[in-house]
Amino acid sequence: MTRFIFVAGGVMSGVGKGVATASIAKILQSKGFRVSALKIDPYINVDAGTMNPIEHGEVFVTDDGTECDQDVGNYERFLNESFSTWNYLTTGRVYQAVINRERNLEYGGRCVEVVPHIPLEVIARIEEAGKKDRADFILVEIGGTVGEYQNLLFLEAARMMKLTMPSRVLFALVTYLPVPRMIGEMKTKPTQTAVRSLNSAGIQPDIILARSELPVDEPRKKKISIFCNVAPEDVISAPDVHSIYEIPLNFEKDNLGNRILQKFRLQKKAHDLRDWRRLVEVIHAKKPEVHIGVVGKYFETGEFTLMDSYISVIEAIKHASWANKREPKITWLSAEKYEKNPKAIKELASFDGIIVPGGFGNRGVEGKIKAIQFCREQRISFLGLCFGLQLAVIEFARNACGVRDATSGEFNPHAKHLLIDVMPEQKVLLKEKRYGGTMRLGKYFCQITKGTHAFRAYGQTEISERHRHRYEVNNEYREILEKKGMVFSGINPERNLVEIMELKNHPFFVGVQFHPELRSRPLIPHPLFREFVRVSSRGRT
Ligand code: GLN
């Protein structure tokens, strides 16, 4: 019998609702329950795959190939679980399902209406997700902020669930308490307004997670309690933290886990967050730095968007650094800068390692290729992720194998030397403009050759990793590349596709056609990232 905890956001977005949701889930998991999580996004897009990362952050991919919101990545990282298409819902998905049912005559000739059919579909999906994950608890995060028109039908679904199963549904509201500099005092009014707004949707929050720069003190807890109709013990202080992985520990300081259990009339239980606490100690400990540069392009609108565009890459670097007892220092390097100012490339020499992450399209490509060449020639550790592998192959063909006009079909499908080419089935999809959810997505098998960097990292020959791409290394050029020292150390045997590429005679120069960052977990860093950071940080003590 699954219990449902809805998490909605008030006051403003971007205050860490996803991490708060993941943290509640973590606490309950640490008390011995089976916990799942589901992200609801109010947009019409059927999935996140058709959005530019600048729009909505990184596109996270699950094992089953669902292109979803980055919060699903937070859930996986905090819970150390792998989720699926059931853990993600959008307005587009709900409407698509209802329309398909209607077309199949599944509503028995009735008039199909927004209310109740849309909320009923939402409810069915939420219940199914809980069942599928055999969850004792499922956290359901409703995207956006209360008071928005967009997420009303999801709140309506939540309200209906509370009505029909009052003992199995709980509401948490994540709000923000500003501390305006000119006043110097933490203000509760926006939270009061947010609660009113939630009330007008027929929902009373059971718990308020009070995000703020500072911890929430007793007088403010009392005030929120009186004005928002919750017990003072249910106002949980959620101050800014150094690392998001501290948040479950912080919530537990306010006894959040047992408050939740009590509300469900369950026995109180002690948590076991020992591993987690040890991790936080490592994060805080003083340790030698490792400097990693990420050469990308999805960060034009400032630091925050940038963080979101490559969030799994950032987290994977951090996990690997902590495992190597290093303090990660991550720098964003704009690929286009190296096109405008080729001399700037020399700055790469000051880094311990360089990552070229996933990407699409022409912009910034030549800058990334220059960066890759510099890493290869100057023996700087290099890790190429998906697009990063493809560009490393192009660079090597051009500058080490003499194929001067080597390129990818993504940039010019009619070029003579397509080192990277579109996969045959993808060609058909592109021609028919069937873009949504049609890339080579999700988990695929890869066979690793012994005695390679890849094998040293993984310690096994059979692995599987998550993919998201349409283009691949063109097998016709493999021999030419191999002759000059490129090693194809990971192959998908079913289709003979290159999955991992590396260079002989280089401390660490590895490219992967998949996205290892999506599988990295704070307590179990991804082996390739761990090895990359290990080699990168050898020089520093
Ligand atoms: N644009 C490339 C492709 O479609 C790489 C994709 C990626 O980096 N995820 O194959």
mmCIF file of N, CA and C in Angstrom, residues 286-409:
data_model
loop_
_atom_site.group_PDB
_atom_site.id
_atom_site.type_symbol
_atom_site.label_atom_id
_atom_site.label_comp_id
_atom_site.label_asym_id
_atom_site.label_seq_id
_atom_site.Cartn_x
_atom_site.Cartn_y
_atom_site.Cartn_z
ATOM 1 N N LYS A 286 39.325 19.367 4.387
ATOM 2 C CA LYS A 286 40.306 20.098 3.580
ATOM 3 C C LYS A 286 41.084 19.067 2.771
ATOM 4 N N LYS A 287 41.165 19.270 1.464
ATOM 5 C CA LYS A 287 41.869 18.291 0.622
ATOM 6 C C LYS A 287 42.465 18.984 -0.588
ATOM 7 N N PRO A 288 43.471 18.353 -1.217
ATOM 8 C CA PRO A 288 44.083 18.994 -2.389
ATOM 9 C C PRO A 288 43.051 19.169 -3.506
ATOM 10 N N GLU A 289 43.241 20.235 -4.286
ATOM 11 C CA GLU A 289 42.262 20.519 -5.341
ATOM 12 C C GLU A 289 42.556 19.730 -6.605
ATOM 13 N N VAL A 290 41.522 19.527 -7.401
ATOM 14 C CA VAL A 290 41.734 19.056 -8.770
ATOM 15 C C VAL A 290 40.966 20.029 -9.672
ATOM 16 N N HIS A 291 41.662 20.536 -10.683
ATOM 17 C CA HIS A 291 41.057 21.562 -11.540
ATOM 18 C C HIS A 291 40.565 20.945 -12.838
ATOM 19 N N ILE A 292 39.265 20.967 -13.024
ATOM 20 C CA ILE A 292 38.673 20.380 -14.228
ATOM 21 C C ILE A 292 38.017 21.498 -15.044
ATOM 22 N N GLY A 293 38.338 21.533 -16.329
ATOM 23 C CA GLY A 293 37.698 22.502 -17.223
ATOM 24 C C GLY A 293 36.660 21.791 -18.078
ATOM 25 N N VAL A 294 35.502 22.426 -18.230
ATOM 26 C CA VAL A 294 34.461 21.847 -19.082
ATOM 27 C C VAL A 294 34.259 22.795 -20.268
ATOM 28 N N VAL A 295 34.536 22.271 -21.466
ATOM 29 C CA VAL A 295 34.428 23.109 -22.668
ATOM 30 C C VAL A 295 33.042 22.881 -23.268
ATOM 31 N N GLY A 296 32.179 23.864 -23.121
ATOM 32 C CA GLY A 296 30.798 23.692 -23.578
ATOM 33 C C GLY A 296 30.255 24.947 -24.211
ATOM 34 N N LYS A 297 28.932 24.943 -24.397
ATOM 35 C CA LYS A 297 28.335 26.133 -25.008
ATOM 36 C C LYS A 297 26.962 26.489 -24.466
ATOM 37 N N TYR A 298 26.378 25.601 -23.650
ATOM 38 C CA TYR A 298 25.018 25.896 -23.188
ATOM 39 C C TYR A 298 25.039 26.739 -21.925
ATOM 40 N N PHE A 299 25.730 27.884 -21.992
ATOM 41 C CA PHE A 299 25.702 28.705 -20.790
ATOM 42 C C PHE A 299 25.685 30.194 -21.063
ATOM 43 N N GLU A 300 25.046 30.536 -22.143
ATOM 44 C CA GLU A 300 25.019 31.946 -22.521
ATOM 45 C C GLU A 300 24.276 32.845 -21.550
ATOM 46 N N THR A 301 23.282 32.310 -20.855
ATOM 47 C CA THR A 301 22.469 33.202 -20.034
ATOM 48 C C THR A 301 22.919 33.238 -18.574
ATOM 49 N N GLY A 302 24.178 32.971 -18.352
ATOM 50 C CA GLY A 302 24.689 33.152 -16.997
ATOM 51 C C GLY A 302 24.908 31.854 -16.250
ATOM 52 N N GLU A 303 25.539 32.013 -15.150
ATOM 53 C CA GLU A 303 26.017 30.897 -14.318
ATOM 54 C C GLU A 303 24.936 29.868 -13.978
ATOM 55 N N PHE A 304 23.733 30.334 -13.645
ATOM 56 C CA PHE A 304 22.726 29.398 -13.151
ATOM 57 C C PHE A 304 22.250 28.441 -14.230
ATOM 58 N N THR A 305 22.023 28.999 -15.413
ATOM 59 C CA THR A 305 21.586 28.151 -16.515
ATOM 60 C C THR A 305 22.677 27.151 -16.825
ATOM 61 N N LEU A 306 23.884 27.625 -16.800
ATOM 62 C CA LEU A 306 25.021 26.767 -17.086
ATOM 63 C C LEU A 306 25.037 25.563 -16.151
ATOM 64 N N MET A 307 24.892 25.833 -14.874
ATOM 65 C CA MET A 307 24.904 24.759 -13.893
ATOM 66 C C MET A 307 23.843 23.727 -14.255
ATOM 67 N N ASP A 308 22.684 24.226 -14.661
ATOM 68 C CA ASP A 308 21.582 23.328 -14.958
ATOM 69 C C ASP A 308 21.802 22.526 -16.237
ATOM 70 N N SER A 309 22.463 23.145 -17.210
ATOM 71 C CA SER A 309 22.641 22.463 -18.496
ATOM 72 C C SER A 309 23.516 21.230 -18.381
ATOM 73 N N TYR A 310 24.458 21.254 -17.477
ATOM 74 C CA TYR A 310 25.409 20.143 -17.375
ATOM 75 C C TYR A 310 25.395 19.547 -15.964
ATOM 76 N N ILE A 311 24.236 19.554 -15.342
ATOM 77 C CA ILE A 311 24.179 19.214 -13.921
ATOM 78 C C ILE A 311 24.728 17.819 -13.601
ATOM 79 N N SER A 312 24.432 16.831 -14.430
ATOM 80 C CA SER A 312 24.925 15.478 -14.128
ATOM 81 C C SER A 312 26.440 15.397 -14.312
ATOM 82 N N VAL A 313 26.965 16.160 -15.262
ATOM 83 C CA VAL A 313 28.422 16.178 -15.459
ATOM 84 C C VAL A 313 29.081 16.778 -14.215
ATOM 85 N N ILE A 314 28.513 17.866 -13.734
ATOM 86 C CA ILE A 314 29.062 18.521 -12.535
ATOM 87 C C ILE A 314 29.031 17.560 -11.354
ATOM 88 N N GLU A 315 27.882 16.930 -11.158
ATOM 89 C CA GLU A 315 27.764 16.016 -10.018
ATOM 90 C C GLU A 315 28.736 14.847 -10.161
ATOM 91 N N ALA A 316 28.863 14.322 -11.384
ATOM 92 C CA ALA A 316 29.776 13.182 -11.588
ATOM 93 C C ALA A 316 31.224 13.581 -11.278
ATOM 94 N N ILE A 317 31.617 14.803 -11.646
ATOM 95 C CA ILE A 317 32.982 15.266 -11.333
ATOM 96 C C ILE A 317 33.146 15.343 -9.811
ATOM 97 N N LYS A 318 32.123 15.871 -9.159
ATOM 98 C CA LYS A 318 32.209 16.002 -7.701
ATOM 99 C C LYS A 318 32.313 14.631 -7.035
ATOM 100 N N HIS A 319 31.432 13.708 -7.419
ATOM 101 C CA HIS A 319 31.452 12.373 -6.795
ATOM 102 C C HIS A 319 32.835 11.739 -6.952
ATOM 103 N N ALA A 320 33.364 11.840 -8.186
ATOM 104 C CA ALA A 320 34.661 11.209 -8.468
ATOM 105 C C ALA A 320 35.770 11.899 -7.679
ATOM 106 N N SER A 321 35.679 13.211 -7.539
ATOM 107 C CA SER A 321 36.709 13.952 -6.803
ATOM 108 C C SER A 321 36.689 13.555 -5.331
ATOM 109 N N TRP A 322 35.514 13.499 -4.755
ATOM 110 C CA TRP A 322 35.425 13.130 -3.334
ATOM 111 C C TRP A 322 35.973 11.731 -3.123
ATOM 112 N N ALA A 323 35.662 10.824 -4.052
ATOM 113 C CA ALA A 323 36.164 9.449 -3.909
ATOM 114 C C ALA A 323 37.686 9.424 -3.971
ATOM 115 N N ASN A 324 38.268 10.389 -4.689
ATOM 116 C CA ASN A 324 39.729 10.496 -4.786
ATOM 117 C C ASN A 324 40.298 11.435 -3.721
ATOM 118 N N LYS A 325 39.461 11.836 -2.783
ATOM 119 C CA LYS A 325 39.850 12.770 -1.714
ATOM 120 C C LYS A 325 40.444 14.064 -2.292
ATOM 121 N N ARG A 326 39.732 14.611 -3.249
ATOM 122 C CA ARG A 326 40.136 15.872 -3.886
ATOM 123 C C ARG A 326 38.996 16.878 -3.778
ATOM 124 N N GLU A 327 39.378 18.126 -3.788
ATOM 125 C CA GLU A 327 38.389 19.205 -3.790
ATOM 126 C C GLU A 327 38.159 19.612 -5.253
ATOM 127 N N PRO A 328 36.968 19.358 -5.788
ATOM 128 C CA PRO A 328 36.768 19.693 -7.203
ATOM 129 C C PRO A 328 36.668 21.196 -7.444
ATOM 130 N N LYS A 329 37.430 21.660 -8.428
ATOM 131 C CA LYS A 329 37.306 23.060 -8.871
ATOM 132 C C LYS A 329 36.941 22.993 -10.344
ATOM 133 N N ILE A 330 35.725 23.397 -10.647
ATOM 134 C CA ILE A 330 35.230 23.240 -12.019
ATOM 135 C C ILE A 330 35.154 24.605 -12.694
ATOM 136 N N THR A 331 35.704 24.700 -13.889
ATOM 137 C CA THR A 331 35.696 25.973 -14.617
ATOM 138 C C THR A 331 34.985 25.781 -15.953
ATOM 139 N N TRP A 332 34.165 26.763 -16.304
ATOM 140 C CA TRP A 332 33.404 26.715 -17.556
ATOM 141 C C TRP A 332 34.184 27.411 -18.628
ATOM 142 N N LEU A 333 34.426 26.719 -19.707
ATOM 143 C CA LEU A 333 35.221 27.293 -20.778
ATOM 144 C C LEU A 333 34.360 27.341 -22.033
ATOM 145 N N SER A 334 34.221 28.533 -22.573
ATOM 146 C CA SER A 334 33.360 28.691 -23.738
ATOM 147 C C SER A 334 34.097 28.261 -24.997
ATOM 148 N N ALA A 335 33.538 27.284 -25.689
ATOM 149 C CA ALA A 335 34.163 26.745 -26.902
ATOM 150 C C ALA A 335 34.345 27.841 -27.949
ATOM 151 N N GLU A 336 33.387 28.738 -28.016
ATOM 152 C CA GLU A 336 33.457 29.769 -29.059
ATOM 153 C C GLU A 336 34.621 30.739 -28.860
ATOM 154 N N LYS A 337 35.041 30.855 -27.614
ATOM 155 C CA LYS A 337 36.178 31.740 -27.324
ATOM 156 C C LYS A 337 37.420 31.280 -28.099
ATOM 157 N N TYR A 338 37.601 29.948 -28.183
ATOM 158 C CA TYR A 338 38.798 29.418 -28.860
ATOM 159 C C TYR A 338 38.722 29.571 -30.377
ATOM 160 N N GLU A 339 37.520 29.839 -30.872
ATOM 161 C CA GLU A 339 37.391 30.107 -32.313
ATOM 162 C C GLU A 339 37.763 31.554 -32.598
ATOM 163 N N LYS A 340 37.282 32.441 -31.731
ATOM 164 C CA LYS A 340 37.543 33.875 -31.940
ATOM 165 C C LYS A 340 38.983 34.210 -31.605
ATOM 166 N N ASN A 341 39.496 33.548 -30.593
ATOM 167 C CA ASN A 341 40.830 33.882 -30.118
ATOM 168 C C ASN A 341 41.642 32.602 -29.894
ATOM 169 N N PRO A 342 42.227 32.060 -30.970
ATOM 170 C CA PRO A 342 42.914 30.758 -30.880
ATOM 171 C C PRO A 342 44.016 30.724 -29.817
ATOM 172 N N LYS A 343 44.597 31.888 -29.521
ATOM 173 C CA LYS A 343 45.683 31.893 -28.527
ATOM 174 C C LYS A 343 45.193 31.517 -27.127
ATOM 175 N N ALA A 344 43.909 31.793 -26.900
ATOM 176 C CA ALA A 344 43.337 31.525 -25.569
ATOM 177 C C ALA A 344 43.426 30.050 -25.198
ATOM 178 N N ILE A 345 43.605 29.193 -26.188
ATOM 179 C CA ILE A 345 43.634 27.745 -25.944
ATOM 180 C C ILE A 345 44.707 27.357 -24.919
ATOM 181 N N LYS A 346 45.764 28.186 -24.852
ATOM 182 C CA LYS A 346 46.875 27.879 -23.936
ATOM 183 C C LYS A 346 46.433 27.807 -22.477
ATOM 184 N N GLU A 347 45.332 28.473 -22.179
ATOM 185 C CA GLU A 347 44.863 28.451 -20.781
ATOM 186 C C GLU A 347 44.555 27.024 -20.320
ATOM 187 N N LEU A 348 44.308 26.122 -21.266
ATOM 188 C CA LEU A 348 43.982 24.736 -20.905
ATOM 189 C C LEU A 348 45.138 24.062 -20.167
ATOM 190 N N ALA A 349 46.355 24.575 -20.405
ATOM 191 C CA ALA A 349 47.524 23.961 -19.766
ATOM 192 C C ALA A 349 47.465 24.062 -18.245
ATOM 193 N N SER A 350 46.662 24.998 -17.732
ATOM 194 C CA SER A 350 46.614 25.152 -16.276
ATOM 195 C C SER A 350 45.615 24.192 -15.617
ATOM 196 N N PHE A 351 44.939 23.373 -16.425
ATOM 197 C CA PHE A 351 43.966 22.441 -15.848
ATOM 198 C C PHE A 351 44.552 21.039 -15.687
ATOM 199 N N ASP A 352 43.996 20.295 -14.734
ATOM 200 C CA ASP A 352 44.438 18.908 -14.532
ATOM 201 C C ASP A 352 43.714 17.974 -15.487
ATOM 202 N N GLY A 353 42.531 18.382 -15.901
ATOM 203 C CA GLY A 353 41.769 17.547 -16.820
ATOM 204 C C GLY A 353 40.715 18.372 -17.532
ATOM 205 N N ILE A 354 40.373 17.933 -18.750
ATOM 206 C CA ILE A 354 39.390 18.665 -19.555
ATOM 207 C C ILE A 354 38.280 17.703 -19.970
ATOM 208 N N ILE A 355 37.047 18.195 -19.883
ATOM 209 C CA ILE A 355 35.897 17.404 -20.345
ATOM 210 C C ILE A 355 35.216 18.152 -21.486
ATOM 211 N N VAL A 356 34.936 17.423 -22.568
ATOM 212 C CA VAL A 356 34.055 17.974 -23.602
ATOM 213 C C VAL A 356 32.758 17.167 -23.510
ATOM 214 N N PRO A 357 31.697 17.819 -23.032
ATOM 215 C CA PRO A 357 30.452 17.089 -22.794
ATOM 216 C C PRO A 357 29.597 16.934 -24.053
ATOM 217 N N GLY A 358 28.397 16.415 -23.888
ATOM 218 C CA GLY A 358 27.475 16.208 -24.999
ATOM 219 C C GLY A 358 27.065 17.519 -25.639
ATOM 220 N N GLY A 359 26.624 17.435 -26.882
ATOM 221 C CA GLY A 359 26.201 18.649 -27.559
ATOM 222 C C GLY A 359 25.579 18.345 -28.909
ATOM 223 N N PHE A 360 25.012 19.370 -29.479
ATOM 224 C CA PHE A 360 24.334 19.230 -30.777
ATOM 225 C C PHE A 360 24.654 20.445 -31.635
ATOM 226 N N GLY A 361 24.761 20.221 -32.954
ATOM 227 C CA GLY A 361 24.868 21.330 -33.897
ATOM 228 C C GLY A 361 26.262 21.900 -34.013
ATOM 229 N N ASN A 362 26.334 22.827 -34.950
ATOM 230 C CA ASN A 362 27.600 23.392 -35.405
ATOM 231 C C ASN A 362 28.319 24.335 -34.455
ATOM 232 N N ARG A 363 27.524 25.100 -33.723
ATOM 233 C CA ARG A 363 28.097 26.231 -32.977
ATOM 234 C C ARG A 363 29.143 25.766 -31.957
ATOM 235 N N GLY A 364 30.308 26.402 -32.017
ATOM 236 C CA GLY A 364 31.359 26.107 -31.043
ATOM 237 C C GLY A 364 32.178 24.861 -31.355
ATOM 238 N N VAL A 365 31.840 24.164 -32.431
ATOM 239 C CA VAL A 365 32.493 22.880 -32.709
ATOM 240 C C VAL A 365 33.995 23.029 -32.948
ATOM 241 N N GLU A 366 34.375 24.006 -33.754
ATOM 242 C CA GLU A 366 35.805 24.128 -34.061
ATOM 243 C C GLU A 366 36.607 24.481 -32.803
ATOM 244 N N GLY A 367 36.009 25.235 -31.913
ATOM 245 C CA GLY A 367 36.662 25.566 -30.643
ATOM 246 C C GLY A 367 36.871 24.319 -29.794
ATOM 247 N N LYS A 368 35.871 23.458 -29.785
ATOM 248 C CA LYS A 368 35.997 22.214 -29.013
ATOM 249 C C LYS A 368 37.084 21.336 -29.618
ATOM 250 N N ILE A 369 37.128 21.291 -30.941
ATOM 251 C CA ILE A 369 38.144 20.458 -31.609
ATOM 252 C C ILE A 369 39.548 20.977 -31.268
ATOM 253 N N LYS A 370 39.690 22.293 -31.235
ATOM 254 C CA LYS A 370 40.996 22.884 -30.859
ATOM 255 C C LYS A 370 41.374 22.471 -29.437
ATOM 256 N N ALA A 371 40.395 22.505 -28.576
ATOM 257 C CA ALA A 371 40.650 22.129 -27.176
ATOM 258 C C ALA A 371 41.087 20.668 -27.093
ATOM 259 N N ILE A 372 40.429 19.821 -27.858
ATOM 260 C CA ILE A 372 40.755 18.387 -27.844
ATOM 261 C C ILE A 372 42.184 18.169 -28.364
ATOM 262 N N GLN A 373 42.511 18.877 -29.444
ATOM 263 C CA GLN A 373 43.866 18.755 -30.014
ATOM 264 C C GLN A 373 44.919 19.146 -28.979
ATOM 265 N N PHE A 374 44.626 20.224 -28.273
ATOM 266 C CA PHE A 374 45.566 20.696 -27.256
ATOM 267 C C PHE A 374 45.760 19.637 -26.169
ATOM 268 N N CYS A 375 44.676 19.034 -25.732
ATOM 269 C CA CYS A 375 44.759 17.977 -24.697
ATOM 270 C C CYS A 375 45.569 16.786 -25.216
ATOM 271 N N ARG A 376 45.324 16.431 -26.449
ATOM 272 C CA ARG A 376 46.032 15.277 -27.016
ATOM 273 C C ARG A 376 47.529 15.570 -27.104
ATOM 274 N N GLU A 377 47.863 16.718 -27.655
ATOM 275 C CA GLU A 377 49.281 17.024 -27.886
ATOM 276 C C GLU A 377 50.027 17.362 -26.601
ATOM 277 N N GLN A 378 49.329 18.014 -25.682
ATOM 278 C CA GLN A 378 49.987 18.425 -24.434
ATOM 279 C C GLN A 378 49.818 17.387 -23.319
ATOM 280 N N ARG A 379 49.242 16.262 -23.660
ATOM 281 C CA ARG A 379 49.067 15.148 -22.721
ATOM 282 C C ARG A 379 48.281 15.545 -21.461
ATOM 283 N N ILE A 380 47.243 16.347 -21.684
ATOM 284 C CA ILE A 380 46.335 16.706 -20.583
ATOM 285 C C ILE A 380 45.208 15.675 -20.565
ATOM 286 N N SER A 381 44.831 15.234 -19.372
ATOM 287 C CA SER A 381 43.750 14.241 -19.275
ATOM 288 C C SER A 381 42.511 14.764 -19.976
ATOM 289 N N PHE A 382 41.883 13.876 -20.727
ATOM 290 C CA PHE A 382 40.714 14.281 -21.498
ATOM 291 C C PHE A 382 39.620 13.231 -21.399
ATOM 292 N N LEU A 383 38.403 13.707 -21.183
ATOM 293 C CA LEU A 383 37.248 12.808 -21.198
ATOM 294 C C LEU A 383 36.199 13.427 -22.119
ATOM 295 N N GLY A 384 35.844 12.689 -23.175
ATOM 296 C CA GLY A 384 34.842 13.171 -24.132
ATOM 297 C C GLY A 384 33.540 12.409 -23.939
ATOM 298 N N LEU A 385 32.458 13.146 -23.786
ATOM 299 C CA LEU A 385 31.169 12.508 -23.520
ATOM 300 C C LEU A 385 30.272 12.652 -24.743
ATOM 301 N N CYS A 386 30.013 11.573 -25.421
ATOM 302 C CA CYS A 386 29.106 11.537 -26.570
ATOM 303 C C CYS A 386 29.619 12.432 -27.709
ATOM 304 N N PHE A 387 29.146 13.659 -27.789
ATOM 305 C CA PHE A 387 29.659 14.613 -28.775
ATOM 306 C C PHE A 387 31.167 14.749 -28.598
ATOM 307 N N GLY A 388 31.623 14.704 -27.374
ATOM 308 C CA GLY A 388 33.055 14.815 -27.056
ATOM 309 C C GLY A 388 33.850 13.699 -27.714
ATOM 310 N N LEU A 389 33.319 12.490 -27.723
ATOM 311 C CA LEU A 389 33.983 11.381 -28.429
ATOM 312 C C LEU A 389 33.978 11.656 -29.934
ATOM 313 N N GLN A 390 32.849 12.067 -30.443
ATOM 314 C CA GLN A 390 32.742 12.264 -31.891
ATOM 315 C C GLN A 390 33.750 13.307 -32.367
ATOM 316 N N LEU A 391 33.881 14.388 -31.605
ATOM 317 C CA LEU A 391 34.809 15.447 -32.013
ATOM 318 C C LEU A 391 36.256 15.004 -31.829
ATOM 319 N N ALA A 392 36.512 14.146 -30.850
ATOM 320 C CA ALA A 392 37.876 13.637 -30.651
ATOM 321 C C ALA A 392 38.288 12.764 -31.842
ATOM 322 N N VAL A 393 37.337 12.015 -32.366
ATOM 323 C CA VAL A 393 37.629 11.178 -33.542
ATOM 324 C C VAL A 393 37.913 12.068 -34.755
ATOM 325 N N ILE A 394 37.110 13.105 -34.904
ATOM 326 C CA ILE A 394 37.308 14.028 -36.036
ATOM 327 C C ILE A 394 38.675 14.712 -35.920
ATOM 328 N N GLU A 395 38.991 15.160 -34.715
ATOM 329 C CA GLU A 395 40.273 15.848 -34.503
ATOM 330 C C GLU A 395 41.433 14.925 -34.854
ATOM 331 N N PHE A 396 41.358 13.680 -34.404
ATOM 332 C CA PHE A 396 42.447 12.725 -34.626
ATOM 333 C C PHE A 396 42.586 12.421 -36.118
ATOM 334 N N ALA A 397 41.451 12.265 -36.789
ATOM 335 C CA ALA A 397 41.493 11.994 -38.242
ATOM 336 C C ALA A 397 42.160 13.163 -38.962
ATOM 337 N N ARG A 398 41.773 14.367 -38.570
ATOM 338 C CA ARG A 398 42.329 15.551 -39.253
ATOM 339 C C ARG A 398 43.821 15.726 -38.984
ATOM 340 N N ASN A 399 44.174 15.686 -37.698
ATOM 341 C CA ASN A 399 45.524 16.118 -37.323
ATOM 342 C C ASN A 399 46.528 14.992 -37.120
ATOM 343 N N ALA A 400 46.069 13.760 -36.982
ATOM 344 C CA ALA A 400 47.015 12.652 -36.806
ATOM 345 C C ALA A 400 46.985 11.696 -38.000
ATOM 346 N N CYS A 401 45.876 11.664 -38.727
ATOM 347 C CA CYS A 401 45.765 10.702 -39.836
ATOM 348 C C CYS A 401 45.750 11.388 -41.202
ATOM 349 N N GLY A 402 45.807 12.682 -41.220
ATOM 350 C CA GLY A 402 45.879 13.406 -42.491
ATOM 351 C C GLY A 402 44.569 13.500 -43.261
ATOM 352 N N VAL A 403 43.443 13.179 -42.624
ATOM 353 C CA VAL A 403 42.155 13.352 -43.316
ATOM 354 C C VAL A 403 41.681 14.778 -43.006
ATOM 355 N N ARG A 404 42.231 15.739 -43.726
ATOM 356 C CA ARG A 404 42.096 17.152 -43.358
ATOM 357 C C ARG A 404 40.640 17.630 -43.259
ATOM 358 N N ASP A 405 39.784 17.087 -44.126
ATOM 359 C CA ASP A 405 38.400 17.592 -44.106
ATOM 360 C C ASP A 405 37.444 16.647 -43.365
ATOM 361 N N ALA A 406 38.003 15.879 -42.441
ATOM 362 C CA ALA A 406 37.147 14.978 -41.650
ATOM 363 C C ALA A 406 36.070 15.784 -40.923
ATOM 364 N N THR A 407 34.854 15.259 -40.916
ATOM 365 C CA THR A 407 33.761 15.959 -40.227
ATOM 366 C C THR A 407 32.656 14.973 -39.840
ATOM 367 N N SER A 408 31.531 15.532 -39.402
ATOM 368 C CA SER A 408 30.380 14.699 -39.024
ATOM 369 C C SER A 408 29.198 15.019 -39.935
ATOM 370 N N GLY A 409 28.394 14.028 -40.195
ATOM 371 C CA GLY A 409 27.184 14.216 -40.993
ATOM 372 C C GLY A 409 26.229 15.211 -40.349
#
